[in-house]
Coordinates of N, CA and C in Angstrom, one line a residue:
X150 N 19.2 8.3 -15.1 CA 18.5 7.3 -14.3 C 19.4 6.9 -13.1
X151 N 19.1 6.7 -11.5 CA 19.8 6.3 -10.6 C 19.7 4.8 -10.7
X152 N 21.1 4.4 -10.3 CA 21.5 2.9 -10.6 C 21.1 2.2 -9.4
X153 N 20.7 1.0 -9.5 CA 20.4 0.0 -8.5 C 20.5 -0.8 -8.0
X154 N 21.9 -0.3 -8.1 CA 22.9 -1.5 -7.2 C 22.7 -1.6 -5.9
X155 N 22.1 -0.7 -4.7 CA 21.8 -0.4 -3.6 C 20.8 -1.6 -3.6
X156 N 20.1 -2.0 -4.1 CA 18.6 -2.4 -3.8 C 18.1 -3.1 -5.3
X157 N 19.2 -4.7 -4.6 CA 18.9 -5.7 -5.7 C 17.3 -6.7 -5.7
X158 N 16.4 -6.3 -4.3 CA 15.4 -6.9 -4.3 C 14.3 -6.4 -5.3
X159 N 14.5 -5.0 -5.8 CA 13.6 -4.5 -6.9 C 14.0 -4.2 -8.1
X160 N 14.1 -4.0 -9.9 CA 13.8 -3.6 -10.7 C 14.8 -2.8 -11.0
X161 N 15.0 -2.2 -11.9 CA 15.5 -1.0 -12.3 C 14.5 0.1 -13.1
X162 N 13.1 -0.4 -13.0 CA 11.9 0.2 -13.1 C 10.8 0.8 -11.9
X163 N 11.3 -0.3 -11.1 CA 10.6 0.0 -10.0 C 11.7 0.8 -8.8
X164 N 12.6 0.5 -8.8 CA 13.8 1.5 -8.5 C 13.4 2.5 -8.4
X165 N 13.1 2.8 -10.1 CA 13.4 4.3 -11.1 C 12.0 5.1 -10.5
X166 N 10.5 4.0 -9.8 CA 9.5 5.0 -9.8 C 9.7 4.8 -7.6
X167 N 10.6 4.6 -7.0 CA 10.4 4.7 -5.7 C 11.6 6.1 -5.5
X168 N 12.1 6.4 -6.2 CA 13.4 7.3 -6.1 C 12.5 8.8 -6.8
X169 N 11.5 8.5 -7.5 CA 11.1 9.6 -8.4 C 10.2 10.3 -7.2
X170 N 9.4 8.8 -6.5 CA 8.3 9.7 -5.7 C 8.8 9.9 -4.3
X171 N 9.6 9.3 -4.0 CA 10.7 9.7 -2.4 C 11.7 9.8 -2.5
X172 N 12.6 10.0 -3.1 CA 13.8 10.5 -3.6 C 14.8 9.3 -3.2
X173 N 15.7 10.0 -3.3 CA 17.7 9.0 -3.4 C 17.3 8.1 -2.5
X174 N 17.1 9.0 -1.3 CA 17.3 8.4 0.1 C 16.7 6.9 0.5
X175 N 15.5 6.8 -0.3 CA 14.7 5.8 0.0 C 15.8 3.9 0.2
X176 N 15.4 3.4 0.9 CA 15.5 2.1 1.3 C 14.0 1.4 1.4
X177 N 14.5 0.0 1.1 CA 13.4 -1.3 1.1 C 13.7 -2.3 1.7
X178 N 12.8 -3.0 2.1 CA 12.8 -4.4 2.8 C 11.4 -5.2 2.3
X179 N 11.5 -5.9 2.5 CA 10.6 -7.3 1.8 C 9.6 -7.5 3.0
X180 N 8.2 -7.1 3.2 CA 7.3 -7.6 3.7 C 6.4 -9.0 3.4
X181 N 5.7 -9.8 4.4 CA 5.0 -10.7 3.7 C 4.2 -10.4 2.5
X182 N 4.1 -11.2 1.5 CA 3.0 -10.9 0.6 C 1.8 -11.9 0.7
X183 N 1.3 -12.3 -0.3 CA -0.1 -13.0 -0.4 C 0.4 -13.8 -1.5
X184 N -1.1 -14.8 -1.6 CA -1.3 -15.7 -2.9 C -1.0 -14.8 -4.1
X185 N -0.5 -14.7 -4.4 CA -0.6 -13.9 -5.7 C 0.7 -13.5 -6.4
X186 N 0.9 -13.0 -7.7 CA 2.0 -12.4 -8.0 C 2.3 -10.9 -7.7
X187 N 2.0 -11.0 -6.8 CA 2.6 -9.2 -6.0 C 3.4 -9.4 -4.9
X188 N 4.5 -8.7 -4.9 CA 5.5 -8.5 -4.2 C 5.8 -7.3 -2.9
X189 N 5.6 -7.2 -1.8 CA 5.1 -6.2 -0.9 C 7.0 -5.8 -0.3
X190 N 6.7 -4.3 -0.2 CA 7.9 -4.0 0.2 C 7.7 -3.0 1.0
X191 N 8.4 -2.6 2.2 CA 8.7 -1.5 3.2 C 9.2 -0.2 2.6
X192 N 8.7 0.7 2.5 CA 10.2 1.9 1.5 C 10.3 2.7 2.9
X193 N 11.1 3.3 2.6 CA 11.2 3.9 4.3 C 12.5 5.6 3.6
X194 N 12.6 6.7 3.6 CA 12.4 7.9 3.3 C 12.8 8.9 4.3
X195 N 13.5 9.7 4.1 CA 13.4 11.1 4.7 C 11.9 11.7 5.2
X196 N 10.9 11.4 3.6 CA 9.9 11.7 3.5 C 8.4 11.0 4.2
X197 N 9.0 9.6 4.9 CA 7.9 8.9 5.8 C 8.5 7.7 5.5
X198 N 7.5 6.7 5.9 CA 6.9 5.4 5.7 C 6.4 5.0 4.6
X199 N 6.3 3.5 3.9 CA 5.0 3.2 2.9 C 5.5 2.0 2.7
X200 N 4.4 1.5 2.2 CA 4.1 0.5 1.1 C 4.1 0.6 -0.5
X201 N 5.6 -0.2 -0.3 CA 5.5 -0.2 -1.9 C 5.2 -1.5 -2.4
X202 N 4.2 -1.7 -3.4 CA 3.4 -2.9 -4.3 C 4.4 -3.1 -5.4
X203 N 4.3 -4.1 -5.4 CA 5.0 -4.3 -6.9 C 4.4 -6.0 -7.8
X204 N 3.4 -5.1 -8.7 CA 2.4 -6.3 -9.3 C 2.8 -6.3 -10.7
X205 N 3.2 -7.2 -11.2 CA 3.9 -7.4 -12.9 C 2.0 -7.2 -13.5
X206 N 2.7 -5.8 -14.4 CA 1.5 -5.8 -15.3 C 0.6 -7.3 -16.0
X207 N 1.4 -7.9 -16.7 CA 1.3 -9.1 -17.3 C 1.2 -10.1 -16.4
X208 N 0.7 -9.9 -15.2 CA 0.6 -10.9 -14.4 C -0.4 -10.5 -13.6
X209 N -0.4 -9.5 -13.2 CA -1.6 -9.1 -12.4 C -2.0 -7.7 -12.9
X210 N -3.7 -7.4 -12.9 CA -4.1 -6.2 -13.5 C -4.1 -5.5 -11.7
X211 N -3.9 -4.4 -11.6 CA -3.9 -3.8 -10.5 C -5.7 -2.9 -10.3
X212 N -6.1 -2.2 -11.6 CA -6.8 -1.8 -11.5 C -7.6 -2.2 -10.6
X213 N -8.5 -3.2 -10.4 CA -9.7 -3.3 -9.8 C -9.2 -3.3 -7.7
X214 N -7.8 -3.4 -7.6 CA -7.2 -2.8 -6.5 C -7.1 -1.4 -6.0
X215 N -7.0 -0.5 -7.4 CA -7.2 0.7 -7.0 C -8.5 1.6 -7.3
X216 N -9.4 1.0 -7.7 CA -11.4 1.5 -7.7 C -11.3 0.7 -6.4
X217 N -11.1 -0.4 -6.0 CA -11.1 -0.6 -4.7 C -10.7 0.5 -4.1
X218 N -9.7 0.3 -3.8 CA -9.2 1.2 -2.4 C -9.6 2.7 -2.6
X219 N -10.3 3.1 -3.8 CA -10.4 4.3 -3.9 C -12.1 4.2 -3.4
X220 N -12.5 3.3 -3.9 CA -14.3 3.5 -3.3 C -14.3 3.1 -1.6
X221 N -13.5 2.4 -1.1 CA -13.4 2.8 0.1 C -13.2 3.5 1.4
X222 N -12.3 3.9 0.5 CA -11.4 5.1 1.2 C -12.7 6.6 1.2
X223 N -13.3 6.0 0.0 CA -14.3 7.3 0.0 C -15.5 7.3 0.3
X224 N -15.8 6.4 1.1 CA -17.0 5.7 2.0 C -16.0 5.8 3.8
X225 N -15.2 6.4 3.9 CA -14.7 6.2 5.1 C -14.2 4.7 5.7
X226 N -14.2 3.9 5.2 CA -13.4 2.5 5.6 C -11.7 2.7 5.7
X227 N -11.1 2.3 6.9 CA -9.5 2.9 7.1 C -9.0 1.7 6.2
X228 N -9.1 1.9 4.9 CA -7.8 1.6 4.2 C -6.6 2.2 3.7
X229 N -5.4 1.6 3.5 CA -4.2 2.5 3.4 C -4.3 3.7 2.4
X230 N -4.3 5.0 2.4 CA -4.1 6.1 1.4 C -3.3 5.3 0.3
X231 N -4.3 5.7 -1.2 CA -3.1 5.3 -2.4 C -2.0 6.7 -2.6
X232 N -0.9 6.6 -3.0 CA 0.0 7.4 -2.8 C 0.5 8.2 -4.2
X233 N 0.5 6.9 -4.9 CA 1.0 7.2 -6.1 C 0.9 5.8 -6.8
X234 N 0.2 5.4 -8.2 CA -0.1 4.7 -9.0 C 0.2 4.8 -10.1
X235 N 1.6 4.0 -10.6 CA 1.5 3.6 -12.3 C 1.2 2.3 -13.0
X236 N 0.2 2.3 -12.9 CA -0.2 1.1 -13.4 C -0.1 0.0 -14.6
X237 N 1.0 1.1 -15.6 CA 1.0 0.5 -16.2 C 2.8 -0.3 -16.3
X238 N 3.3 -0.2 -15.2 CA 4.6 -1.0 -14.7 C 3.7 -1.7 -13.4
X239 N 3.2 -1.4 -13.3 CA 2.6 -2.4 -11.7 C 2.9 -1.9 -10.7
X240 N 3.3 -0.8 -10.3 CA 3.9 -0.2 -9.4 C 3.0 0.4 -8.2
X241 N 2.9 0.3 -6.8 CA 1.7 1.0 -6.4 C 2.4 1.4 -4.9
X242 N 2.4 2.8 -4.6 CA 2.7 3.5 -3.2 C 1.4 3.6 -2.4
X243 N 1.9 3.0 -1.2 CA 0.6 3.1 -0.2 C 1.0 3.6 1.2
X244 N 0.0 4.1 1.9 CA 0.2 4.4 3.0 C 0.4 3.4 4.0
X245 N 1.7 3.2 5.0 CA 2.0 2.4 5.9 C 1.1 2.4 7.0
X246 N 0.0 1.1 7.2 CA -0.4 1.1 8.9 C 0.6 0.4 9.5
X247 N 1.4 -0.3 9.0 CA 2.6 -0.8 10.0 C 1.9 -2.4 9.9
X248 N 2.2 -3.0 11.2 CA 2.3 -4.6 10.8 C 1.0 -5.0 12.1
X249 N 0.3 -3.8 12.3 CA -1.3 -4.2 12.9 C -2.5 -4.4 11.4
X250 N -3.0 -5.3 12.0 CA -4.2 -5.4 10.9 C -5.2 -4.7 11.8
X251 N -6.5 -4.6 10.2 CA -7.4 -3.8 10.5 C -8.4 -4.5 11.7
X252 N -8.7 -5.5 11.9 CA -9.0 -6.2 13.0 C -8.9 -6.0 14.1
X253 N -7.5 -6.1 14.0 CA -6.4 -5.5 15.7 C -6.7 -4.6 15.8
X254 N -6.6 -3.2 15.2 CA -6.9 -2.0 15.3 C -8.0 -1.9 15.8
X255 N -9.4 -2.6 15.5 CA -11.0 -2.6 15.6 C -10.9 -2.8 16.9
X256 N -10.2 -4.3 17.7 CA -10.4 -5.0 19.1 C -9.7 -3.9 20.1
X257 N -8.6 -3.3 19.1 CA -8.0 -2.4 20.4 C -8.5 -1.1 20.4
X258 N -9.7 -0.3 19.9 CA -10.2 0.7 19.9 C -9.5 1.7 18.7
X259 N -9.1 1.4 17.7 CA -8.6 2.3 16.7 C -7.3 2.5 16.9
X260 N -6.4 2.5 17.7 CA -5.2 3.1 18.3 C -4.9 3.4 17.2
X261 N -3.5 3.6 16.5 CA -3.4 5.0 16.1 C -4.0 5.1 14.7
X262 N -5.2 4.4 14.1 CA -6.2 5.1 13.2 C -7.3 4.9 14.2
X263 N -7.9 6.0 14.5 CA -9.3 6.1 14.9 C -10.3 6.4 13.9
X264 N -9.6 6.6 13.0 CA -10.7 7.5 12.0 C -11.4 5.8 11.8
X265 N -11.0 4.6 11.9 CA -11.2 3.5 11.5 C -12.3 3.0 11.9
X266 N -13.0 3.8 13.3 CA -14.4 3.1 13.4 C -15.1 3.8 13.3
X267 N -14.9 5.1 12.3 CA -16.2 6.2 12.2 C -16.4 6.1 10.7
X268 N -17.3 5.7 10.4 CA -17.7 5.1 8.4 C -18.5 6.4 7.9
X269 N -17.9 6.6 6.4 CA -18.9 7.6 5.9 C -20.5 7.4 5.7
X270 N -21.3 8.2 5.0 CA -22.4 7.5 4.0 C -23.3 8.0 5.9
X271 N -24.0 6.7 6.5 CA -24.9 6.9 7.5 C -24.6 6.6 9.1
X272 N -22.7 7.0 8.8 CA -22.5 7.2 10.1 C -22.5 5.8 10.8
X273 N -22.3 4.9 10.2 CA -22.1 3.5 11.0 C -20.5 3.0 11.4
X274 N -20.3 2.1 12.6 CA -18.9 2.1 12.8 C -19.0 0.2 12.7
X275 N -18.0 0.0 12.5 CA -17.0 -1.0 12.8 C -16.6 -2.1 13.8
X276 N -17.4 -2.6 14.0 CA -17.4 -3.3 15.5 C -17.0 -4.9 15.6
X277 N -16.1 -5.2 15.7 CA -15.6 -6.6 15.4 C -16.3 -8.0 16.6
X278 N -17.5 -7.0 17.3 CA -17.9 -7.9 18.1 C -19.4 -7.6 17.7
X279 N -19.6 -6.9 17.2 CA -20.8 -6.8 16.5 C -21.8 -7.9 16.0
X280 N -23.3 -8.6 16.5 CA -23.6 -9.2 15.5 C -24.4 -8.9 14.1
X281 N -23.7 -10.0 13.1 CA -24.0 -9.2 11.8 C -25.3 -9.9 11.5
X282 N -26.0 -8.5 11.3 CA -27.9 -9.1 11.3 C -28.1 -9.5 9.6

């Protein structure tokens, strides 16, 4: 197992699963989080960008996060790609949009997700000025 002395803001479990799925190289930094017991982190890689989640099993169930993000990712809604999920350490790799929200992205025309205002299913888009009938 790689030691984690580099990178005292995480685990020596969650270390062990950011080094497994992006290797040595990887580095973290501490992003805002939310109400909750999840802890949001930057990983940054030879191999890209991400978001790494870190939700204490015993504190938070992740599942109903990832049937989320998975039913809408599969309806076309631009949420982050899941990357890699072990759920049963709390651990969750996501795809970085960076520090625009989905909002911003909507008002500024998609910029760099476009895919964001073209929805699966009947072809409806996203319009943050839209009225909702």
């Amino acid at each position: 197992m790689p030691s984690n002395t580099l990178h005292p803001l995480v685990d020596d479990v969650a270390f062990d699963f950011l080094v497994e799925v992006l290797g040595r190289d990887v580095s973290i930094s501490q992003v805002a989080g939310d109400a909750s017991f999840r802890r949001y982190f930057r990983a940054e890689s030879p191999r890209g960008r991400y978001i790494f989640m870190d939700a204490p099993p015993h504190k938070e169930d992740s599942r109903p996060f990832v049937d989320i993000a998975r039913f809408l990712r599969h309806w076309g809604v631009c949420v982050p790609e899941l990357i890699q999920a072990r759920l049963e350490t709390g651990h969750i790799l996501l795809e970085d949009f960076g520090d625009v929200t989905l909002l911003k992205a909507l008002e500024q025309g998609g910029g760099k997700y476009p895919g964001c205002l073209v929805q699966g299913g009947g072809g409806n888009t996203l319009d943050p000025s839209a009225d909702p009938q």
